[in-house]
CSV table of C-alpha atoms in Angstrom, one decimal:
chain,number,residue,atom,x,y,z
A,1,THR,CA,52.6,-39.4,16.9
A,2,ARG,CA,49.2,-38.7,17.8
A,3,ASP,CA,49.7,-35.0,16.1
A,4,ASN,CA,50.3,-36.8,12.8
A,5,TYR,CA,47.0,-39.4,13.7
A,6,ARG,CA,44.8,-36.2,13.4
A,7,LEU,CA,46.4,-34.7,11.0
A,8,ALA,CA,45.7,-38.1,8.7
A,9,ILE,CA,42.4,-38.0,9.7
A,10,ALA,CA,41.8,-34.8,9.0
A,11,MET,CA,43.1,-35.2,5.4
A,12,LEU,CA,41.4,-38.1,4.8
A,13,ALA,CA,37.9,-36.5,6.6
A,14,GLU,CA,38.4,-34.4,4.0
A,15,ALA,CA,38.9,-36.3,1.3
A,16,GLY,CA,35.0,-38.1,1.9
A,17,TRP,CA,36.8,-41.4,4.8
A,18,VAL,CA,35.4,-40.8,8.9
A,19,VAL,CA,36.2,-43.1,11.6
A,20,ARG,CA,32.9,-45.0,13.5
A,21,ASP,CA,33.4,-47.1,16.0
A,22,GLY,CA,37.3,-47.4,15.5
A,23,VAL,CA,36.3,-47.9,11.7
A,24,MET,CA,37.8,-45.5,8.5
A,25,VAL,CA,34.6,-45.5,6.4
A,26,ASN,CA,33.7,-44.5,3.3
A,27,ALA,CA,31.1,-41.4,5.3
A,28,GLU,CA,28.5,-41.8,2.0
A,29,THR,CA,28.7,-45.6,1.6
A,30,GLY,CA,30.2,-47.3,5.1
A,31,ALA,CA,32.0,-48.8,4.1
A,32,PRO,CA,35.8,-49.8,5.3
A,33,MET,CA,38.9,-48.9,3.8
A,34,GLU,CA,40.8,-51.3,4.1
A,35,PHE,CA,44.0,-53.7,1.7
A,36,GLU,CA,45.9,-55.9,0.7
A,37,ILE,CA,49.9,-55.3,0.7
A,38,LEU,CA,52.1,-57.5,-1.7
A,39,LEU,CA,55.5,-57.8,-0.6
A,40,ALA,CA,58.0,-60.6,-2.9
A,41,THR,CA,59.4,-60.7,0.1
A,42,ALA,CA,59.4,-61.6,3.8
A,43,THR,CA,63.0,-58.9,4.7
A,44,LEU,CA,60.2,-56.4,3.9
A,45,GLU,CA,57.7,-57.7,6.6
A,46,PRO,CA,59.3,-55.5,9.7
A,47,HIS,CA,59.2,-52.6,7.9
A,48,THR,CA,55.7,-52.4,6.2
A,49,LEU,CA,54.3,-54.8,9.2
A,50,ALA,CA,55.3,-51.1,11.5
A,51,TYR,CA,53.4,-49.7,9.0
A,52,THR,CA,49.8,-52.0,9.0
A,53,ASP,CA,50.3,-50.9,13.1
A,54,ALA,CA,50.1,-47.7,12.4
A,55,LEU,CA,47.2,-47.9,10.0
A,56,GLU,CA,45.5,-49.5,12.8
A,57,GLN,CA,45.8,-46.9,15.1
A,58,ILE,CA,43.3,-44.5,13.1
A,59,GLY,CA,41.1,-47.4,12.3
A,60,ILE,CA,42.0,-48.3,8.5
A,61,HIS,CA,42.8,-52.1,8.2
A,62,ALA,CA,45.5,-53.5,6.1
A,63,THR,CA,46.6,-57.2,5.4
A,64,VAL,CA,50.1,-58.3,4.5
A,65,ARG,CA,50.6,-61.0,1.7
A,66,THR,CA,53.9,-62.1,0.7
A,67,ALA,CA,53.8,-64.4,-2.2
A,68,GLU,CA,56.4,-66.7,-3.5
A,69,THR,CA,58.1,-65.2,-6.3
A,70,THR,CA,55.4,-67.1,-9.5
A,71,GLU,CA,52.3,-66.0,-7.7
A,72,TYR,CA,54.8,-63.1,-7.4
A,73,THR,CA,55.8,-61.5,-10.4
A,74,ARG,CA,52.3,-63.1,-12.5
A,75,ARG,CA,50.4,-60.4,-10.3
A,76,TYR,CA,53.3,-58.4,-10.0
A,77,GLN,CA,53.2,-57.3,-13.3
A,78,ASN,CA,49.1,-57.9,-13.9
A,79,ARG,CA,48.9,-55.3,-11.8
A,80,GLU,CA,46.8,-57.3,-9.7
A,81,PHE,CA,47.0,-55.9,-6.3
A,82,ASP,CA,46.6,-53.0,-3.8
A,83,VAL,CA,49.3,-51.8,-3.3
A,84,VAL,CA,52.6,-52.9,-3.3
A,85,SER,CA,56.5,-52.2,-2.1
A,86,PHE,CA,58.8,-51.0,-4.6
A,87,ALA,CA,61.0,-49.0,-4.9
A,88,TYR,CA,62.5,-47.2,-8.2
A,89,SER,CA,66.1,-47.0,-8.9
A,90,PHE,CA,68.1,-44.8,-11.6
A,91,ASN,CA,70.7,-44.2,-13.2
A,92,PRO,CA,72.0,-40.1,-12.6
A,93,PRO,CA,70.6,-38.5,-15.3
A,94,PRO,CA,67.2,-40.4,-15.5
A,95,GLY,CA,66.0,-40.3,-19.3
A,96,SER,CA,64.5,-42.0,-21.0
A,97,GLU,CA,63.3,-45.1,-19.0
A,98,LEU,CA,61.4,-42.3,-17.6
A,99,ALA,CA,58.3,-43.2,-20.0
A,100,ASN,CA,58.9,-46.5,-18.6
A,101,TYR,CA,58.3,-45.6,-15.7
A,102,PHE,CA,55.9,-42.7,-15.4
A,103,GLY,CA,54.7,-42.0,-19.1
A,104,SER,CA,50.8,-42.4,-19.9
A,105,ALA,CA,52.0,-45.1,-22.9
A,106,ALA,CA,53.3,-47.4,-20.6
A,107,ALA,CA,50.2,-46.9,-17.8
A,108,ASP,CA,48.2,-49.4,-19.4
A,109,VAL,CA,51.5,-51.8,-20.4
A,110,PRO,CA,51.3,-55.7,-18.1
A,111,GLY,CA,54.7,-55.5,-17.8
A,112,SER,CA,55.8,-51.9,-17.8
A,113,ALA,CA,57.3,-50.4,-14.6
A,114,ASN,CA,54.6,-47.9,-15.3
A,115,ILE,CA,52.9,-49.6,-12.2
A,116,MET,CA,51.1,-46.7,-10.3
A,117,GLY,CA,49.0,-46.4,-14.2
A,118,ILE,CA,50.0,-43.0,-14.2
A,119,ALA,CA,47.8,-41.2,-16.9
A,120,ASP,CA,49.5,-37.0,-17.0
A,121,PRO,CA,49.8,-35.1,-19.8
A,122,ALA,CA,51.9,-32.8,-17.9
A,123,ALA,CA,54.8,-36.0,-15.9
A,124,ASP,CA,54.1,-36.2,-20.5
A,125,ALA,CA,55.3,-33.3,-21.1
A,126,MET,CA,58.0,-33.3,-18.2
A,127,ILE,CA,59.0,-36.5,-19.7
A,128,GLU,CA,59.7,-35.3,-23.4
A,129,ALA,CA,61.4,-32.6,-22.3
A,130,ALA,CA,63.9,-34.5,-19.4
A,131,ILE,CA,64.6,-36.9,-22.8
A,132,HIS,CA,65.3,-34.5,-24.9
A,133,ALA,CA,66.5,-32.0,-22.5
A,134,ARG,CA,71.1,-29.9,-24.3
A,135,THR,CA,71.8,-29.6,-21.2
A,136,LEU,CA,72.1,-30.7,-17.9
A,137,GLU,CA,70.3,-27.8,-16.6
A,138,GLU,CA,67.2,-28.8,-18.5
A,139,ILE,CA,67.2,-31.7,-17.3
A,140,GLU,CA,67.3,-31.2,-13.9
A,141,ALA,CA,64.1,-28.3,-14.2
A,142,ALA,CA,62.1,-30.9,-16.0
A,143,THR,CA,62.9,-33.4,-13.3
A,144,HIS,CA,62.2,-31.5,-10.4
A,145,ALA,CA,59.3,-30.7,-12.6
A,146,LEU,CA,58.1,-34.1,-12.8
A,147,ASP,CA,59.0,-34.7,-8.9
A,148,ARG,CA,56.6,-32.0,-7.7
A,149,LEU,CA,54.1,-33.5,-10.2
A,150,LEU,CA,54.1,-36.7,-9.1
A,151,VAL,CA,54.2,-35.7,-5.5
A,152,TRP,CA,51.7,-33.8,-5.9
A,153,GLY,CA,49.0,-36.4,-7.5
A,154,TYR,CA,49.5,-39.6,-4.0
A,155,TYR,CA,50.6,-42.2,-6.0
A,156,ALA,CA,52.7,-43.3,-3.6
A,157,VAL,CA,53.0,-43.9,0.2
A,158,PRO,CA,57.1,-43.1,0.9
A,159,HIS,CA,58.4,-46.1,2.7
A,160,TRP,CA,61.6,-45.5,4.6
A,161,TYR,CA,64.7,-43.9,3.4
A,162,LYS,CA,68.4,-44.1,3.9
A,163,THR,CA,70.6,-41.6,2.8
A,164,THR,CA,73.6,-44.1,3.5
A,165,ALA,CA,74.1,-47.4,2.0
A,166,TRP,CA,75.7,-49.9,5.3
A,167,ILE,CA,78.3,-52.6,4.5
A,168,ALA,CA,80.7,-54.8,6.4
A,169,TYR,CA,83.8,-55.7,5.9
A,170,TRP,CA,87.7,-56.1,6.9
A,171,ASN,CA,89.9,-52.5,7.7
A,172,ARG,CA,92.5,-54.0,5.5
A,173,PHE,CA,91.5,-51.8,2.7
A,174,GLY,CA,93.8,-48.6,1.7
A,175,ARG,CA,91.4,-46.5,-0.4
A,176,PRO,CA,92.5,-42.6,-2.0
A,177,ASP,CA,92.2,-39.6,-0.5
A,178,ILE,CA,90.4,-37.7,-3.8
A,179,ALA,CA,88.6,-40.2,-6.1
A,180,PRO,CA,89.4,-39.9,-9.0
A,181,PRO,CA,87.3,-38.7,-11.8
A,182,TYR,CA,85.2,-41.4,-13.0
A,183,ASP,CA,85.2,-43.9,-10.0
A,184,PHE,CA,81.5,-45.3,-9.7
A,185,GLY,CA,81.3,-45.7,-5.9
A,186,TYR,CA,78.1,-43.5,-5.5
A,187,PRO,CA,76.8,-42.9,-1.9
A,188,ASN,CA,73.6,-43.8,-1.5
A,189,THR,CA,74.4,-47.8,-3.9
A,190,ILE,CA,75.7,-50.8,-2.4
A,191,HIS,CA,78.9,-50.7,-5.0
A,192,PHE,CA,81.9,-50.4,-2.3
A,193,GLN,CA,84.1,-48.3,-3.3
A,194,PRO,CA,85.9,-49.3,-6.6
A,195,THR,CA,89.0,-48.0,-6.3
A,196,TRP,CA,91.6,-49.9,-3.6
A,197,TRP,CA,94.5,-51.9,-2.6
A,198,ILE,CA,95.8,-54.4,0.7
A,199,ASP,CA,96.7,-52.1,2.8
A,200,PRO,CA,99.7,-54.2,4.6
A,201,GLU,CA,99.9,-52.7,7.6
A,202,LEU,CA,95.9,-53.1,8.3
A,203,ASP,CA,95.9,-56.5,7.1
A,204,ALA,CA,99.0,-57.7,9.3
A,205,ALA,CA,97.3,-56.4,12.4
A,206,ILE,CA,93.9,-57.9,11.1
A,207,SER,CA,96.0,-61.7,11.1
A,208,ALA,CA,97.0,-60.8,14.3
A,209,ALA,CA,94.3,-60.2,16.0
A,210,ARG,CA,92.9,-63.2,14.6
């Protein structure tokens, strides 16, 4: 929206960037704000191009480079990119993997998951607290604090998010009203419901409709 554009321009002005002749430039040097977004697959292009179109509205020129696997892997592992699209996934509750994603020791290690190069002692302290926590409450407190540090560090731009996973399937399956205690059908993953059976009536209806 226009309000969001105005807010973005104001925030960038505070950081030393201004719009001149329709181009976002450094207020001191006059250098334009330009960068490349590296993608691993063309599947991400529609989402990314919508983002670059929005950036153009405030004078920022961003290009999209969809690389083949070998080039993408090399550039990704060696940090040879301006911006890269990446998604994090954690098994609940998160633990030692946090150090590889956000810890200072992994910041300059080629191939590590700390692609943002985060090297923050405060983040390290929260990671250690989460790893050595003895209760779920302690893990939640540490990871919530780490989340706030990462958000306020402005390391990433949220791209898109869905609270559900869409799955297409033949409606011939029965499922329990209450999931078993150790079921792994988490709501925001692509895992299909692991506890199921073929419902004879639904199966017959599908067969009759063909």
